[in-house]
Short mmCIF file of C-alpha atoms in Angstrom, two decimals:
data_model
loop_
_atom_site.label_atom_id
_atom_site.label_comp_id
_atom_site.label_asym_id
_atom_site.label_seq_id
_atom_site.Cartn_x
_atom_site.Cartn_y
_atom_site.Cartn_z
CA MET A 29 67.13 -22.32 17.52
CA PRO A 30 65.67 -20.13 14.73
CA TYR A 31 67.68 -17.17 16.00
CA LEU A 32 70.90 -19.23 15.89
CA GLY A 33 70.07 -20.02 12.29
CA LEU A 34 69.73 -16.34 11.45
CA PHE A 35 73.04 -15.49 13.05
CA GLY A 36 74.68 -18.29 11.05
CA VAL A 37 73.38 -16.78 7.81
CA LYS A 38 74.91 -13.42 8.68
CA ASP A 39 78.33 -14.92 9.57
CA SER A 40 78.47 -16.87 6.31
CA LEU A 41 77.70 -13.77 4.29
CA ILE A 42 80.52 -11.82 5.97
CA SER A 43 83.04 -14.62 5.31
CA LEU A 44 81.92 -14.76 1.71
CA THR A 45 82.44 -11.06 1.12
CA GLN A 46 85.87 -11.03 2.78
CA SER A 47 87.25 -13.97 0.80
CA HIS A 48 86.01 -13.05 -2.69
CA PHE A 49 86.21 -9.26 -2.70
CA PRO A 50 89.72 -7.83 -1.83
CA THR A 51 89.80 -4.69 0.24
CA PRO A 52 90.99 -1.69 -1.88
CA ALA A 53 94.26 0.14 -0.91
CA ARG A 54 94.27 3.72 0.36
CA ALA A 55 95.03 6.34 -2.30
CA PRO A 56 98.44 8.20 -2.01
CA SER A 57 98.37 11.49 -0.13
CA THR A 58 98.80 14.72 -2.11
CA ASP A 59 100.30 16.61 0.87
CA PRO A 60 104.11 16.81 0.39
CA SER A 61 104.74 16.94 4.09
CA THR A 62 103.04 13.71 4.62
CA ARG A 63 104.02 12.00 1.39
CA SER A 64 105.08 8.38 1.86
CA PRO A 65 108.20 6.80 0.45
CA PRO A 66 108.05 5.98 -3.26
CA THR A 67 107.46 2.30 -2.78
CA PRO A 68 105.21 1.92 0.23
CA THR A 69 103.28 -1.15 1.20
CA PRO A 70 99.55 -0.26 1.10
CA THR A 71 97.82 -0.42 4.47
CA PRO A 72 94.28 -1.85 4.31
CA THR A 73 91.69 0.36 5.98
CA PRO A 74 88.28 -1.27 6.60
CA MET A 75 85.33 0.79 5.55
CA ASP A 76 83.13 -1.05 8.07
CA ALA A 77 83.57 -3.36 11.01
CA SER A 78 83.01 -6.22 8.59
CA GLY A 79 85.44 -4.88 6.07
CA ALA A 80 82.77 -4.94 3.35
CA PRO A 81 81.98 -2.04 0.99
CA PRO A 82 78.45 -0.51 1.08
CA LEU A 83 77.24 -2.51 -1.92
CA ILE A 84 78.19 -5.81 -0.36
CA LEU A 85 76.71 -4.78 3.00
CA ALA A 86 73.45 -3.90 1.28
CA ALA A 87 73.39 -7.30 -0.41
CA ALA A 88 74.13 -9.04 2.86
CA ALA A 89 71.43 -7.06 4.67
CA ALA A 90 68.93 -7.91 1.94
CA LEU A 91 69.73 -11.60 2.21
CA LEU A 92 69.53 -11.38 6.00
CA LEU A 93 66.14 -9.65 5.81
CA ALA A 94 64.90 -12.24 3.36
CA ALA A 95 66.01 -15.02 5.68
CA ALA A 96 64.29 -13.35 8.63
CA LEU A 97 61.06 -12.87 6.69
CA GLY A 98 61.24 -16.46 5.54
CA TRP A 99 61.60 -17.66 9.11
CA LEU A 100 58.69 -15.50 10.30
CA LEU A 101 56.46 -16.74 7.49
CA ALA A 102 57.45 -20.31 8.20
CA ALA A 103 56.73 -19.88 11.90
CA ARG A 104 53.39 -18.27 11.14
CA SER A 105 52.56 -21.03 8.70
CA SER A 106 53.49 -23.62 11.30
CA LYS A 107 51.29 -21.89 13.86
CA ARG A 108 48.44 -21.80 11.41
CA GLY A 109 48.99 -25.43 10.62
CA SER A 110 48.65 -26.39 14.27
CA ALA A 111 45.54 -24.24 14.73
CA ARG A 112 43.79 -24.75 11.42
CA LEU A 113 42.05 -27.80 12.80
CA LEU A 114 39.99 -25.38 14.89
CA PRO A 115 37.08 -23.65 13.16
CA PRO A 116 38.15 -20.32 11.63
CA GLY A 117 37.65 -17.10 13.56
CA SER A 118 39.20 -14.14 15.32
CA THR A 119 40.45 -13.49 18.84
CA GLY A 120 39.37 -9.85 18.67
CA LEU A 121 40.98 -7.21 20.89
CA PRO A 122 43.78 -8.00 23.35
CA LEU A 123 42.54 -9.28 26.72
CA VAL A 124 38.81 -8.70 26.12
CA GLY A 125 38.61 -10.58 22.83
CA GLU A 126 35.16 -10.10 21.31
CA THR A 127 33.29 -10.00 24.63
CA LEU A 128 32.27 -6.36 24.30
CA ARG A 129 30.93 -6.93 20.80
CA LEU A 130 28.92 -9.92 22.00
CA ILE A 131 27.40 -8.05 24.95
CA SER A 132 26.70 -4.99 22.82
CA ALA A 133 24.85 -7.11 20.26
CA TYR A 134 22.73 -8.94 22.86
CA LYS A 135 21.69 -5.68 24.52
CA THR A 136 19.81 -4.76 21.34
CA PRO A 137 16.54 -6.14 19.90
CA ASN A 138 18.57 -7.70 17.08
CA PRO A 139 21.63 -9.63 18.33
CA GLU A 140 21.76 -11.98 15.33
CA PRO A 141 24.58 -10.21 13.40
CA PHE A 142 27.21 -11.25 15.95
CA ILE A 143 26.82 -14.88 14.89
CA ASP A 144 25.39 -14.42 11.39
CA ASP A 145 28.21 -12.17 10.18
CA ARG A 146 30.89 -14.56 11.40
CA VAL A 147 29.17 -17.58 9.92
CA ALA A 148 28.92 -15.78 6.57
CA ARG A 149 32.52 -14.53 6.76
CA HIS A 150 34.04 -17.93 7.47
CA GLY A 151 31.65 -20.02 5.37
CA SER A 152 30.98 -22.46 8.19
CA GLY A 153 28.30 -23.10 10.79
CA VAL A 154 30.99 -23.07 13.49
CA PHE A 155 33.62 -20.44 14.24
CA THR A 156 36.17 -19.61 16.91
CA THR A 157 36.13 -16.45 18.99
CA HIS A 158 37.36 -15.25 22.38
CA VAL A 159 34.70 -14.23 24.92
CA PHE A 160 34.54 -13.98 28.72
CA GLY A 161 38.25 -14.64 29.03
CA GLU A 162 38.37 -17.88 27.03
CA ARG A 163 38.78 -19.13 23.51
CA THR A 164 35.30 -20.39 22.61
CA VAL A 165 33.92 -22.25 19.62
CA PHE A 166 30.45 -21.01 18.64
CA SER A 167 28.10 -23.37 16.84
CA ALA A 168 25.16 -22.37 14.66
CA ASP A 169 25.11 -25.84 13.11
CA PRO A 170 22.06 -27.90 14.19
CA ALA A 171 23.88 -31.20 13.64
CA PHE A 172 26.79 -30.16 15.86
CA ASN A 173 24.38 -28.80 18.48
CA ARG A 174 22.57 -32.13 18.62
CA LEU A 175 25.91 -33.91 18.94
CA LEU A 176 26.87 -31.70 21.90
CA LEU A 177 23.54 -32.18 23.66
CA ALA A 178 23.66 -35.96 23.25
CA ALA A 179 27.33 -36.19 24.32
CA GLU A 180 26.74 -34.56 27.73
CA GLY A 181 28.68 -36.42 30.41
CA ARG A 182 30.94 -38.12 27.88
CA ALA A 183 32.63 -36.01 25.21
CA VAL A 184 31.48 -32.75 26.81
CA GLY A 185 30.46 -31.46 30.22
CA CYS A 186 28.42 -28.47 31.35
CA SER A 187 30.36 -25.27 31.99
CA TYR A 188 28.98 -22.13 33.65
CA PRO A 189 30.45 -18.88 35.03
CA SER A 190 31.76 -19.06 38.58
CA SER A 191 29.21 -16.47 39.72
CA ILE A 192 26.35 -18.81 38.84
CA ALA A 193 28.07 -21.85 40.38
CA THR A 194 28.65 -20.08 43.70
CA LEU A 195 25.13 -18.70 43.96
CA LEU A 196 23.40 -21.98 43.10
CA GLY A 197 25.63 -24.26 45.12
CA PRO A 198 27.53 -27.43 44.17
CA HIS A 199 24.52 -29.73 44.63
CA SER A 200 22.20 -27.84 42.27
CA LEU A 201 20.62 -29.65 39.35
CA LEU A 202 22.55 -27.42 36.94
CA LEU A 203 25.99 -28.29 38.30
CA THR A 204 25.83 -31.93 39.41
CA ARG A 205 27.19 -34.56 37.05
CA GLY A 206 27.09 -38.29 36.48
CA PRO A 207 24.99 -40.51 38.77
CA ALA A 208 24.18 -37.60 41.12
CA HIS A 209 22.70 -35.59 38.24
CA ARG A 210 20.72 -38.56 36.92
CA ARG A 211 19.23 -39.15 40.34
CA LEU A 212 18.16 -35.52 40.77
CA HIS A 213 16.90 -35.30 37.20
CA THR A 214 14.73 -38.39 37.72
CA LEU A 215 13.28 -36.97 40.93
CA THR A 216 12.47 -33.69 39.19
CA LEU A 217 10.71 -35.51 36.38
CA THR A 218 8.74 -37.48 38.95
CA ARG A 219 7.56 -34.31 40.66
CA LEU A 220 7.28 -31.73 37.87
CA GLY A 221 7.01 -33.88 34.76
CA ARG A 222 3.41 -34.93 35.43
CA PRO A 223 1.28 -31.83 34.83
CA ALA A 224 -1.74 -34.06 34.10
CA SER A 225 -2.05 -34.65 37.85
CA PRO A 226 -5.50 -33.25 38.82
CA PRO A 227 -4.26 -31.65 42.07
CA LEU A 228 -1.39 -29.90 40.27
CA LEU A 229 -3.57 -28.61 37.43
CA ALA A 230 -6.18 -27.37 39.91
CA HIS A 231 -3.50 -25.57 41.93
CA ILE A 232 -2.12 -23.84 38.83
CA ASP A 233 -5.62 -22.66 37.94
CA ARG A 234 -6.25 -21.33 41.47
CA LEU A 235 -2.96 -19.42 41.53
CA VAL A 236 -3.64 -17.77 38.18
CA LEU A 237 -7.17 -16.76 39.20
CA ALA A 238 -6.00 -15.48 42.60
CA THR A 239 -3.45 -13.22 40.90
CA MET A 240 -5.97 -11.88 38.39
CA ARG A 241 -8.52 -11.15 41.12
CA GLY A 242 -6.03 -8.63 42.46
CA TRP A 243 -6.18 -6.65 39.21
CA GLU A 244 -8.59 -3.74 39.20
CA PRO A 245 -11.35 -3.84 36.53
CA ALA A 246 -9.52 -1.03 34.71
CA SER A 247 -5.85 -0.89 35.62
CA THR A 248 -2.27 -0.87 34.38
CA VAL A 249 -0.04 -3.78 35.35
CA ARG A 250 3.48 -4.81 34.52
CA LEU A 251 2.74 -8.22 33.13
CA LEU A 252 6.19 -9.67 33.78
CA ASP A 253 5.96 -8.83 37.49
CA GLU A 254 2.53 -10.47 37.75
CA ALA A 255 3.71 -13.55 35.87
CA LYS A 256 6.70 -13.89 38.21
CA LYS A 257 4.39 -13.89 41.23
CA ILE A 258 2.48 -16.80 39.72
CA THR A 259 5.53 -18.87 38.82
CA PHE A 260 7.32 -18.22 42.11
CA ASN A 261 4.33 -19.15 44.26
CA LEU A 262 3.69 -22.24 42.14
CA THR A 263 7.30 -23.41 42.47
CA VAL A 264 7.35 -22.82 46.24
CA LYS A 265 4.16 -24.84 46.58
CA GLN A 266 5.68 -27.72 44.62
CA LEU A 267 8.88 -27.62 46.64
CA VAL A 268 7.77 -27.10 50.24
CA SER A 269 3.92 -26.96 50.23
CA ILE A 270 3.72 -23.37 51.48
CA ASP A 271 0.88 -21.19 50.17
CA PRO A 272 1.37 -17.51 49.19
CA GLY A 273 1.82 -15.30 52.23
CA PRO A 274 4.43 -13.35 54.22
CA TRP A 275 6.96 -16.21 54.06
CA THR A 276 6.82 -16.57 50.27
CA GLU A 277 6.90 -12.79 49.73
CA SER A 278 9.95 -12.29 51.96
CA VAL A 279 11.79 -15.12 50.19
CA ARG A 280 10.80 -13.75 46.77
CA ARG A 281 12.24 -10.30 47.56
CA GLU A 282 15.60 -11.86 48.42
CA TYR A 283 15.40 -14.15 45.45
CA VAL A 284 15.20 -11.23 43.03
CA LYS A 285 18.55 -9.97 44.41
CA LEU A 286 20.04 -13.44 44.03
CA ILE A 287 19.00 -13.63 40.37
CA ASP A 288 20.56 -10.21 39.67
CA GLY A 289 23.95 -11.53 40.74
CA PHE A 290 24.11 -14.35 38.22
CA PHE A 291 25.82 -12.32 35.50
CA SER A 292 27.79 -9.93 37.69
CA ILE A 293 31.53 -10.02 38.34
CA PRO A 294 32.35 -12.35 41.29
CA PHE A 295 35.08 -10.33 43.01
CA PRO A 296 37.08 -12.50 45.48
CA PHE A 297 36.25 -10.00 48.25
CA ALA A 298 32.63 -9.42 47.20
CA HIS A 299 31.30 -10.68 50.52
CA LEU A 300 33.10 -7.73 52.12
CA LEU A 301 31.48 -5.29 49.67
CA PRO A 302 27.73 -5.59 50.21
CA PHE A 303 27.08 -2.59 47.95
CA THR A 304 28.13 -4.55 44.84
CA THR A 305 25.53 -6.52 42.91
CA TYR A 306 27.38 -9.76 43.56
CA GLY A 307 27.85 -8.96 47.24
CA GLN A 308 24.10 -8.34 47.58
CA ALA A 309 23.39 -11.57 45.73
CA LEU A 310 25.61 -13.54 48.13
CA LYS A 311 23.77 -12.05 51.12
CA ALA A 312 20.42 -12.82 49.51
CA ARG A 313 21.55 -16.38 48.82
CA LYS A 314 22.27 -16.91 52.52
CA LYS A 315 18.80 -15.65 53.44
CA VAL A 316 17.00 -17.80 50.86
CA ALA A 317 19.06 -20.86 51.79
CA GLY A 318 18.40 -20.18 55.47
CA ALA A 319 14.64 -20.01 54.92
CA LEU A 320 14.68 -23.27 52.97
CA ARG A 321 16.94 -24.90 55.57
CA GLU A 322 14.48 -24.13 58.38
CA VAL A 323 11.64 -25.78 56.46
CA ILE A 324 13.75 -28.82 55.57
CA ARG A 325 14.99 -29.28 59.15
CA LYS A 326 11.46 -29.19 60.48
CA ARG A 327 10.39 -31.77 57.93
CA MET A 328 13.36 -33.98 58.84
CA ASP A 329 12.49 -33.69 62.53
CA ASP A 330 8.85 -34.55 61.82
CA LYS A 331 9.96 -37.58 59.86
CA LEU A 332 12.08 -38.81 62.77
CA GLU A 333 9.29 -38.21 65.28
CA ASN A 334 6.72 -40.04 63.19
CA GLY A 335 9.16 -42.89 62.61
CA CYS A 336 7.97 -43.22 59.02
CA ALA A 337 10.23 -45.58 57.10
CA ASN A 338 10.07 -46.43 53.44
CA GLY A 339 7.80 -49.35 52.73
CA LYS A 340 5.66 -50.74 49.97
CA GLU A 341 2.53 -49.04 51.23
CA ASP A 342 4.32 -45.68 51.64
CA ASP A 343 5.70 -45.91 48.10
CA LYS A 344 2.17 -46.06 46.74
CA ILE A 345 1.19 -42.81 48.43
CA GLU A 346 1.83 -39.76 46.26
CA LYS A 347 4.40 -37.45 47.82
CA LYS A 348 3.01 -34.03 48.60
CA ASP A 349 6.06 -32.00 47.49
CA MET A 350 9.69 -32.13 46.40
CA VAL A 351 11.12 -32.11 49.93
CA GLU A 352 9.14 -35.24 50.71
CA GLU A 353 10.43 -36.81 47.49
CA LEU A 354 13.98 -36.09 48.65
CA LEU A 355 13.41 -37.40 52.18
CA GLU A 356 11.82 -40.60 50.93
CA ALA A 357 14.12 -41.14 47.93
CA GLU A 358 15.30 -44.63 47.09
CA GLY A 359 18.90 -45.22 48.07
CA GLY A 360 18.58 -43.03 51.16
CA SER A 361 17.64 -39.44 51.74
CA PHE A 362 19.83 -36.54 50.72
CA SER A 363 21.88 -34.42 53.09
CA GLU A 364 20.55 -31.08 54.29
CA GLU A 365 22.95 -29.11 52.08
CA GLU A 366 22.09 -31.19 49.03
CA MET A 367 18.39 -30.53 49.54
CA VAL A 368 18.92 -26.79 50.06
CA ASP A 369 21.01 -26.41 46.89
CA PHE A 370 18.62 -28.53 44.87
CA CYS A 371 15.48 -26.67 45.95
CA LEU A 372 17.17 -23.31 45.45
CA SER A 373 18.17 -24.21 41.88
CA LEU A 374 14.62 -25.35 41.05
CA LEU A 375 13.35 -21.96 42.17
CA VAL A 376 15.57 -20.39 39.52
CA ALA A 377 14.27 -22.67 36.80
CA GLY A 378 10.63 -22.16 37.71
CA TYR A 379 10.77 -18.46 38.45
CA GLU A 380 12.52 -16.83 35.52
CA THR A 381 11.95 -18.64 32.23
CA THR A 382 8.27 -19.54 32.55
CA SER A 383 7.27 -16.02 33.60
CA VAL A 384 9.11 -14.51 30.61
CA LEU A 385 7.44 -17.06 28.31
CA MET A 386 4.00 -16.01 29.62
CA THR A 387 4.79 -12.33 29.10
CA LEU A 388 6.23 -12.68 25.60
CA ALA A 389 3.37 -14.87 24.41
CA VAL A 390 1.00 -12.00 25.29
CA LYS A 391 3.31 -9.44 23.67
CA PHE A 392 3.62 -11.36 20.39
CA LEU A 393 -0.14 -12.04 20.30
CA THR A 394 -0.86 -8.35 20.86
CA GLU A 395 1.38 -7.51 17.92
CA THR A 396 -0.33 -10.18 15.76
CA PRO A 397 -4.11 -9.48 15.98
CA THR A 398 -5.08 -12.40 13.70
CA ALA A 399 -3.34 -14.87 15.99
CA LEU A 400 -4.90 -13.28 19.08
CA ALA A 401 -8.38 -13.55 17.54
CA GLN A 402 -7.89 -17.25 16.77
CA LEU A 403 -6.56 -17.90 20.27
CA LYS A 404 -9.58 -16.16 21.83
CA GLU A 405 -11.93 -18.25 19.73
CA GLU A 406 -10.25 -21.47 20.88
CA HIS A 407 -10.52 -20.56 24.56
CA GLU A 408 -14.04 -19.15 24.37
CA ASN A 409 -15.17 -22.44 22.87
CA ILE A 410 -13.66 -24.29 25.86
CA ARG A 411 -15.32 -21.87 28.28
CA ASP A 412 -18.71 -22.20 26.57
CA VAL A 413 -18.57 -25.99 26.86
CA LYS A 414 -17.44 -26.00 30.50
CA GLY A 415 -19.21 -23.00 31.92
CA LYS A 416 -17.70 -19.65 32.85
CA ASN A 417 -16.19 -20.43 36.22
CA GLN A 418 -15.43 -24.14 36.10
CA PRO A 419 -11.90 -25.33 36.92
CA LEU A 420 -9.78 -26.48 34.02
CA GLU A 421 -9.06 -30.18 33.53
CA TRP A 422 -6.49 -32.14 31.53
CA SER A 423 -9.00 -32.69 28.72
CA ASP A 424 -9.30 -28.90 28.38
CA PHE A 425 -5.54 -28.57 28.04
CA LYS A 426 -5.58 -31.18 25.27
CA SER A 427 -8.22 -29.06 23.49
CA MET A 428 -5.82 -26.15 22.97
CA PRO A 429 -3.91 -27.03 19.77
CA PHE A 430 -3.50 -23.46 18.54
CA THR A 431 -2.33 -22.41 22.00
CA GLN A 432 0.51 -24.94 21.69
CA CYS A 433 1.40 -23.44 18.31
CA VAL A 434 1.58 -20.01 19.95
CA ILE A 435 3.81 -21.34 22.74
CA ASN A 436 6.11 -23.09 20.25
CA GLU A 437 6.45 -19.96 18.16
CA THR A 438 7.09 -17.77 21.20
CA LEU A 439 9.85 -20.14 22.27
CA ARG A 440 11.34 -20.17 18.77
CA VAL A 441 11.34 -16.40 18.27
CA ALA A 442 12.25 -15.33 21.81
CA ASN A 443 14.78 -18.08 22.61
CA LEU A 444 14.55 -17.85 26.38
CA ILE A 445 17.55 -20.16 26.46
CA SER A 446 19.81 -18.66 23.80
CA GLY A 447 22.16 -21.63 23.98
CA VAL A 448 24.31 -23.67 26.33
CA PHE A 449 27.99 -23.66 27.23
CA ARG A 450 29.89 -26.92 27.24
CA ARG A 451 33.54 -27.87 27.70
CA ALA A 452 35.24 -30.56 25.65
CA ASN A 453 36.30 -33.54 27.79
CA THR A 454 38.22 -34.97 24.85
CA ASP A 455 39.19 -33.95 21.32
CA ILE A 456 35.98 -33.57 19.29
CA HIS A 457 36.01 -34.22 15.55
CA PHE A 458 33.39 -32.47 13.45
CA LYS A 459 33.57 -32.06 9.67
CA ASP A 460 37.17 -30.99 8.94
CA TYR A 461 37.77 -29.58 12.41
CA VAL A 462 39.17 -30.88 15.67
CA ILE A 463 38.10 -29.05 18.82
CA PRO A 464 40.75 -29.80 21.46
CA LYS A 465 40.12 -31.12 24.92
CA GLY A 466 39.44 -28.32 27.39
CA CYS A 467 38.07 -25.91 24.79
CA LYS A 468 34.84 -24.10 25.64
CA ILE A 469 31.93 -24.48 23.22
CA PHE A 470 28.69 -22.51 22.90
CA ALA A 471 25.81 -24.28 21.12
CA SER A 472 23.54 -21.48 19.90
CA PHE A 473 19.88 -22.49 19.74
CA ARG A 474 18.92 -18.98 18.72
CA ALA A 475 21.07 -19.06 15.58
CA VAL A 476 19.32 -22.25 14.43
CA HIS A 477 15.79 -21.15 15.32
CA LEU A 478 16.14 -17.85 13.43
CA ASN A 479 17.93 -19.23 10.38
CA THR A 480 15.91 -18.70 7.18
CA GLU A 481 17.39 -21.90 5.75
CA HIS A 482 15.57 -23.86 8.46
CA TYR A 483 12.39 -21.80 8.97
CA GLU A 484 10.53 -19.83 6.33
CA ASN A 485 10.36 -16.13 7.28
CA ALA A 486 12.28 -17.09 10.39
CA ARG A 487 12.25 -13.61 11.95
CA THR A 488 8.44 -13.39 11.78
CA PHE A 489 6.08 -14.55 14.55
CA ASP A 490 3.98 -17.15 12.73
CA PRO A 491 2.24 -19.69 15.00
CA TRP A 492 0.52 -21.30 12.00
CA ARG A 493 3.84 -22.79 10.90
CA TRP A 494 3.36 -25.38 13.67
CA GLN A 495 -0.08 -26.55 12.58
CA SER A 496 -0.36 -30.11 11.33
CA LYS A 497 -1.64 -28.95 7.93
CA ASN A 498 1.78 -27.38 7.34
CA LYS A 499 3.33 -30.84 7.57
CA LEU A 500 6.64 -30.11 5.86
CA GLN A 501 7.29 -26.90 7.77
CA SER A 502 6.21 -28.33 11.12
CA ALA A 503 8.19 -31.56 10.64
CA VAL A 504 11.41 -29.80 9.63
CA GLY A 505 10.95 -27.20 12.34
CA ALA A 506 10.36 -29.79 15.05
CA SER A 507 13.53 -31.68 14.16
CA LEU A 508 15.60 -28.52 14.74
CA PHE A 509 13.63 -27.20 17.71
CA THR A 510 15.55 -27.22 21.02
CA PRO A 511 14.00 -24.53 23.26
CA PHE A 512 14.43 -26.71 26.36
CA GLY A 513 17.85 -28.10 25.50
CA GLY A 514 18.20 -31.83 24.98
CA GLY A 515 19.98 -35.02 25.89
CA PRO A 516 20.54 -35.91 29.57
CA ARG A 517 20.02 -32.26 30.55
CA LEU A 518 16.68 -31.76 28.82
CA CYS A 519 14.65 -29.41 31.03
CA PRO A 520 12.54 -31.72 33.23
CA GLY A 521 9.82 -29.09 33.71
CA TYR A 522 9.12 -28.29 30.07
CA GLU A 523 5.64 -29.89 30.04
CA LEU A 524 4.71 -28.11 33.26
CA ALA A 525 5.77 -24.79 31.70
CA ARG A 526 3.44 -25.42 28.75
CA VAL A 527 0.52 -26.12 31.08
CA VAL A 528 1.14 -23.00 33.18
CA VAL A 529 1.27 -20.75 30.10
CA SER A 530 -1.84 -22.40 28.62
CA VAL A 531 -3.88 -21.91 31.81
CA PHE A 532 -2.67 -18.31 32.09
CA LEU A 533 -3.65 -17.50 28.50
CA HIS A 534 -7.06 -19.15 28.93
CA ARG A 535 -7.93 -17.07 32.00
CA LEU A 536 -6.51 -13.88 30.49
CA VAL A 537 -8.31 -13.89 27.12
CA THR A 538 -11.65 -15.03 28.56
CA ARG A 539 -11.67 -12.38 31.31
CA PHE A 540 -9.80 -9.34 30.00
CA SER A 541 -9.06 -7.22 26.99
CA TRP A 542 -5.88 -5.14 26.94
CA GLU A 543 -3.54 -2.90 25.01
CA GLU A 544 0.08 -1.89 25.45
CA ALA A 545 0.42 0.92 27.98
CA GLU A 546 3.73 2.04 26.47
CA GLU A 547 6.17 0.81 23.91
CA ASP A 548 8.48 -1.89 25.22
CA ARG A 549 11.22 -3.86 23.54
CA LEU A 550 13.15 -7.06 23.95
CA VAL A 551 16.77 -7.37 25.04
CA PHE A 552 18.75 -10.57 25.39
CA PHE A 553 21.55 -9.85 27.87
CA PRO A 554 22.03 -11.03 30.52
CA THR A 555 18.71 -12.83 30.00
CA THR A 556 15.83 -12.54 27.56
CA ARG A 557 13.27 -10.03 28.82
CA THR A 558 11.48 -6.78 28.05
CA LEU A 559 13.11 -3.60 29.28
CA LYS A 560 10.01 -2.30 31.10
CA GLY A 561 8.30 -5.51 32.18
CA TYR A 562 5.66 -5.10 29.45
CA PRO A 563 3.10 -2.69 30.99
CA ILE A 564 -0.47 -3.16 29.68
CA ASN A 565 -3.79 -1.38 30.24
CA LEU A 566 -6.39 -3.95 31.29
CA GLN A 567 -10.16 -3.88 30.93
CA ARG A 568 -12.17 -6.59 32.62
CA ARG A 569 -14.68 -8.11 30.21
CA PRO A 570 -18.33 -7.59 31.20
CA ASP A 571 -19.04 -11.32 30.96
CA SER A 572 -16.05 -12.36 33.11
CA VAL A 573 -16.70 -14.22 36.36
CA PHE A 574 -14.18 -14.72 39.20
#
């Protein structure tokens, strides 16, 4: 219809010029041989197909151009009007949007400008961009982030790349929704949300000590690799009650390949291309799932042979691991596939983030000697009271207040979970904006945690900000602090992670001294980590006892 309107303008202009401006007659010829009779009737000769002189044509063209420009501006204004309810932003380059800029920023030690610059440019804590093939609203606003976390399952739902969904499986804790997710989340809290359990605490302590016994008195280790051994073996023990050995090591090797595939491109024919990262991850997933399936089937067979049914007396007996929790769950046991997917997803949660937290706590302490000295003093006091080689107890964990400050600050600065993706299930109203149903949203925890308006000297590692004597700073900081997410999808193992890191730091500082073996730096894509695994030169302390 707009084009018909433009054509109508042109036709009206032509009619106007023809009716109000007569066409001039041709001048008489000066050639005698062709001279016309004395009283000829002038023959009109059009100067243009429209019959209009150049001046009139120019005027008509100008009016036509003005009408066209007016239509384009009106259309653009209308488009803006329909989209202005979205937060302001840019779609970036054709096809790729701003994906390359985002990845480039997060591959550096300082990815903040990607969000900070856009927040400053648009004057809002939320902005619109286009990344990973979709229009996405980014949020650096703590109030909006809290709204998104609390609205999980109602106004918004979780949304993850297809590569992650395929590798984890549809029954993983990360991907289930509604009642199924609540059931799995409750079971996980039951198993992993009670780190005060004496058997669990004792097992963590034994695993840490067993790993450190393998370190030579003077040696160089890649701390991240050693931390991953601890967290993997601990998670396997909690899931299927298998101690470190050939089985756990073979599964761990495949698991590393599986993790590598999370942020690769899931080609439709990847299973036919085993040389691709994603193809290797799919193969590794089959092997890990197969190993878990064998254990689960044996446990199911044992349960049938023993004829053990749920009863009041059985309910009072503490389950020995997660598989037993699943087999004895209220409302009936889970299917084999559900248990495999669920256990596989818990391996991801326990393996990656806690090991990186352990490593970065040591890195930040090494770079902050005053904090390291205070941490050593706290743990040496605990050791002196207990004795050098006594197992740690829950009361010892509660006697580590500065250690908890160090863990909080490591989480705040490193942001192991940079944020979460959600998808709007309905139109979401926030401030003057409306985010339409179906739109993807990224709630950035990192942008909040490193905002100088929320935390004083936000880019500085300062564990003292969390001490109770800094009441204002600690209170404000805690209200904005979301390192483990929030709402219905709050990480169920967050307390266990704190205990593991605390035990690790206690055994490390009371048995070793160390220094960086070589310079290492942080990167944040595809996950938060150090480039080299943080190599350190260790020296066993003369007074250490194993």
